[in-house]
Amino acid sequence: MTSTLQTTFSIAVAAYLLIRMEKRLDELAIAINNLEKGVAKYFGKV
């Protein structure tokens, strides 16, 4: 019983953290794309 509860809790925590991280990774990808566009515009490559 205790082992099952510990496993379930661990899976729930891991899933929660992965969902939160996914949102942050999407925001990071957008920021990197914006930075790339800004650098290209600054150096006249667009």
GROMACS .gro file of N, CA, C and O in nm:
model
  184
    1MET      N    1   0.083  -0.120   0.000
    1MET     CA    2   0.000   0.000   0.000
    1MET      C    3   0.086   0.125   0.000
    1MET      O    4   0.063   0.217  -0.078
    2THR      N    5   0.185   0.131   0.089
    2THR     CA    6   0.271   0.248   0.098
    2THR      C    7   0.352   0.267  -0.030
    2THR      O    8   0.368   0.379  -0.077
    3SER      N    9   0.401   0.157  -0.086
    3SER     CA   10   0.479   0.165  -0.209
    3SER      C   11   0.394   0.219  -0.324
    3SER      O   12   0.442   0.302  -0.403
    4THR      N   13   0.272   0.177  -0.334
    4THR     CA   14   0.182   0.225  -0.439
    4THR      C   15   0.154   0.373  -0.422
    4THR      O   16   0.153   0.449  -0.519
    5LEU      N   17   0.132   0.415  -0.299
    5LEU     CA   18   0.105   0.556  -0.271
    5LEU      C   19   0.226   0.642  -0.305
    5LEU      O   20   0.213   0.748  -0.366
    6GLN      N   21   0.344   0.596  -0.270
    6GLN     CA   22   0.466   0.670  -0.301
    6GLN      C   23   0.487   0.680  -0.452
    6GLN      O   24   0.525   0.785  -0.504
    7THR      N   25   0.464   0.572  -0.523
    7THR     CA   26   0.480   0.571  -0.668
    7THR      C   27   0.380   0.665  -0.734
    7THR      O   28   0.415   0.744  -0.822
    8THR      N   29   0.255   0.660  -0.690
    8THR     CA   30   0.151   0.748  -0.745
    8THR      C   31   0.184   0.894  -0.719
    8THR      O   32   0.170   0.978  -0.808
    9PHE      N   33   0.229   0.924  -0.599
    9PHE     CA   34   0.265   1.062  -0.565
    9PHE      C   35   0.382   1.109  -0.652
    9PHE      O   36   0.381   1.221  -0.704
   10SER      N   37   0.482   1.025  -0.670
   10SER     CA   38   0.598   1.060  -0.753
   10SER      C   39   0.557   1.088  -0.897
   10SER      O   40   0.604   1.183  -0.959
   11ILE      N   41   0.470   1.006  -0.950
   11ILE     CA   42   0.423   1.025  -1.087
   11ILE      C   43   0.343   1.154  -1.099
   11ILE      O   44   0.359   1.230  -1.195
   12ALA      N   45   0.260   1.184  -1.000
   12ALA     CA   46   0.181   1.306  -1.002
   12ALA      C   47   0.270   1.430  -0.997
   12ALA      O   48   0.249   1.527  -1.071
   13VAL      N   49   0.371   1.428  -0.913
   13VAL     CA   50   0.464   1.542  -0.903
   13VAL      C   51   0.541   1.558  -1.034
   13VAL      O   52   0.556   1.670  -1.084
   14ALA      N   53   0.588   1.450  -1.091
   14ALA     CA   54   0.662   1.456  -1.216
   14ALA      C   55   0.575   1.512  -1.329
   14ALA      O   56   0.619   1.595  -1.408
   15ALA      N   57   0.451   1.468  -1.336
   15ALA     CA   58   0.359   1.517  -1.439
   15ALA      C   59   0.334   1.666  -1.422
   15ALA      O   60   0.334   1.742  -1.520
   16TYR      N   61   0.311   1.709  -1.300
   16TYR     CA   62   0.287   1.851  -1.272
   16TYR      C   63   0.407   1.935  -1.315
   16TYR      O   64   0.392   2.038  -1.381
   17LEU      N   65   0.526   1.892  -1.280
   17LEU     CA   66   0.647   1.967  -1.316
   17LEU      C   67   0.669   1.970  -1.467
   17LEU      O   68   0.711   2.073  -1.522
   18LEU      N   69   0.642   1.860  -1.535
   18LEU     CA   70   0.658   1.856  -1.680
   18LEU      C   71   0.561   1.950  -1.750
   18LEU      O   72   0.597   2.018  -1.846
   19ILE      N   73   0.438   1.957  -1.701
   19ILE     CA   74   0.339   2.047  -1.760
   19ILE      C   75   0.382   2.192  -1.741
   19ILE      O   76   0.376   2.273  -1.834
   20ARG      N   77   0.430   2.227  -1.623
   20ARG     CA   78   0.476   2.363  -1.598
   20ARG      C   79   0.599   2.396  -1.684
   20ARG      O   80   0.612   2.505  -1.737
   21MET      N   81   0.690   2.300  -1.697
   21MET     CA   82   0.811   2.323  -1.774
   21MET      C   83   0.779   2.341  -1.922
   21MET      O   84   0.843   2.420  -1.991
   22GLU      N   85   0.680   2.269  -1.972
   22GLU     CA   86   0.644   2.279  -2.113
   22GLU      C   87   0.601   2.422  -2.147
   22GLU      O   88   0.641   2.476  -2.250
   23LYS      N   89   0.523   2.484  -2.062
   23LYS     CA   90   0.480   2.622  -2.084
   23LYS      C   91   0.600   2.715  -2.089
   23LYS      O   92   0.611   2.801  -2.176
   24ARG      N   93   0.693   2.697  -1.998
   24ARG     CA   94   0.812   2.783  -1.994
   24ARG      C   95   0.901   2.760  -2.117
   24ARG      O   96   0.960   2.855  -2.168
   25LEU      N   97   0.909   2.637  -2.163
   25LEU     CA   98   0.989   2.608  -2.282
   25LEU      C   99   0.928   2.673  -2.406
   25LEU      O  100   1.001   2.721  -2.494
   26ASP      N  101   0.795   2.675  -2.414
   26ASP     CA  102   0.728   2.742  -2.526
   26ASP      C  103   0.759   2.892  -2.523
   26ASP      O  104   0.789   2.952  -2.626
   27GLU      N  105   0.754   2.952  -2.403
   27GLU     CA  106   0.785   3.094  -2.390
   27GLU      C  107   0.932   3.122  -2.426
   27GLU      O  108   0.963   3.223  -2.489
   28LEU      N  109   1.021   3.032  -2.387
   28LEU     CA  110   1.162   3.047  -2.420
   28LEU      C  111   1.185   3.038  -2.570
   28LEU      O  112   1.264   3.116  -2.626
   29ALA      N  113   1.117   2.948  -2.638
   29ALA     CA  114   1.131   2.935  -2.783
   29ALA      C  115   1.085   3.062  -2.852
   29ALA      O  116   1.150   3.109  -2.948
   30ILE      N  117   0.976   3.122  -2.806
   30ILE     CA  118   0.927   3.247  -2.864
   30ILE      C  119   1.029   3.359  -2.843
   30ILE      O  120   1.058   3.436  -2.934
   31ALA      N  121   1.085   3.367  -2.723
   31ALA     CA  122   1.183   3.470  -2.693
   31ALA      C  123   1.308   3.454  -2.780
   31ALA      O  124   1.364   3.553  -2.829
   32ILE      N  125   1.352   3.331  -2.801
   32ILE     CA  126   1.470   3.307  -2.885
   32ILE      C  127   1.442   3.347  -3.029
   32ILE      O  128   1.527   3.407  -3.096
   33ASN      N  129   1.323   3.317  -3.079
   33ASN     CA  130   1.287   3.356  -3.215
   33ASN      C  131   1.284   3.508  -3.229
   33ASN      O  132   1.331   3.562  -3.329
   34ASN      N  133   1.229   3.576  -3.129
   34ASN     CA  134   1.226   3.722  -3.132
   34ASN      C  135   1.368   3.780  -3.129
   34ASN      O  136   1.398   3.877  -3.197
   35LEU      N  137   1.454   3.720  -3.048
   35LEU     CA  138   1.592   3.765  -3.041
   35LEU      C  139   1.663   3.746  -3.174
   35LEU      O  140   1.736   3.833  -3.221
   36GLU      N  141   1.639   3.632  -3.237
   36GLU     CA  142   1.700   3.604  -3.367
   36GLU      C  143   1.658   3.709  -3.470
   36GLU      O  144   1.740   3.761  -3.547
   37LYS      N  145   1.529   3.743  -3.472
   37LYS     CA  146   1.479   3.844  -3.564
   37LYS      C  147   1.541   3.980  -3.535
   37LYS      O  148   1.577   4.054  -3.627
   38GLY      N  149   1.554   4.014  -3.408
   38GLY     CA  150   1.614   4.142  -3.370
   38GLY      C  151   1.760   4.152  -3.409
   38GLY      O  152   1.805   4.254  -3.460
   39VAL      N  153   1.834   4.045  -3.388
   39VAL     CA  154   1.976   4.044  -3.425
   39VAL      C  155   1.991   4.053  -3.576
   39VAL      O  156   2.075   4.127  -3.627
   40ALA      N  157   1.908   3.978  -3.649
   40ALA     CA  158   1.915   3.982  -3.795
   40ALA      C  159   1.880   4.122  -3.847
   40ALA      O  160   1.945   4.172  -3.940
   41LYS      N  161   1.782   4.185  -3.788
   41LYS     CA  162   1.744   4.321  -3.830
   41LYS      C  163   1.855   4.420  -3.798
   41LYS      O  164   1.887   4.507  -3.878
   42TYR      N  165   1.917   4.405  -3.682
   42TYR     CA  166   2.025   4.495  -3.640
   42TYR      C  167   2.143   4.486  -3.735
   42TYR      O  168   2.205   4.586  -3.770
   43PHE      N  169   2.177   4.366  -3.777
   43PHE     CA  170   2.292   4.347  -3.865
   43PHE      C  171   2.254   4.352  -4.012
   43PHE      O  172   2.337   4.327  -4.099
   44GLY      N  173   2.127   4.380  -4.042
   44GLY     CA  174   2.083   4.400  -4.178
   44GLY      C  175   2.072   4.275  -4.262
   44GLY      O  176   2.093   4.278  -4.383
   45LYS      N  177   2.040   4.163  -4.201
   45LYS     CA  178   2.031   4.038  -4.277
   45LYS      C  179   1.889   4.008  -4.323
   45LYS      O  180   1.865   3.908  -4.386
   46VAL      N  181   1.795   4.093  -4.287
   46VAL     CA  182   1.657   4.069  -4.330
   46VAL      C  183   1.618   4.174  -4.431
   46VAL      O  184   1.657   4.284  -4.432
   0.00000   0.00000   0.00000
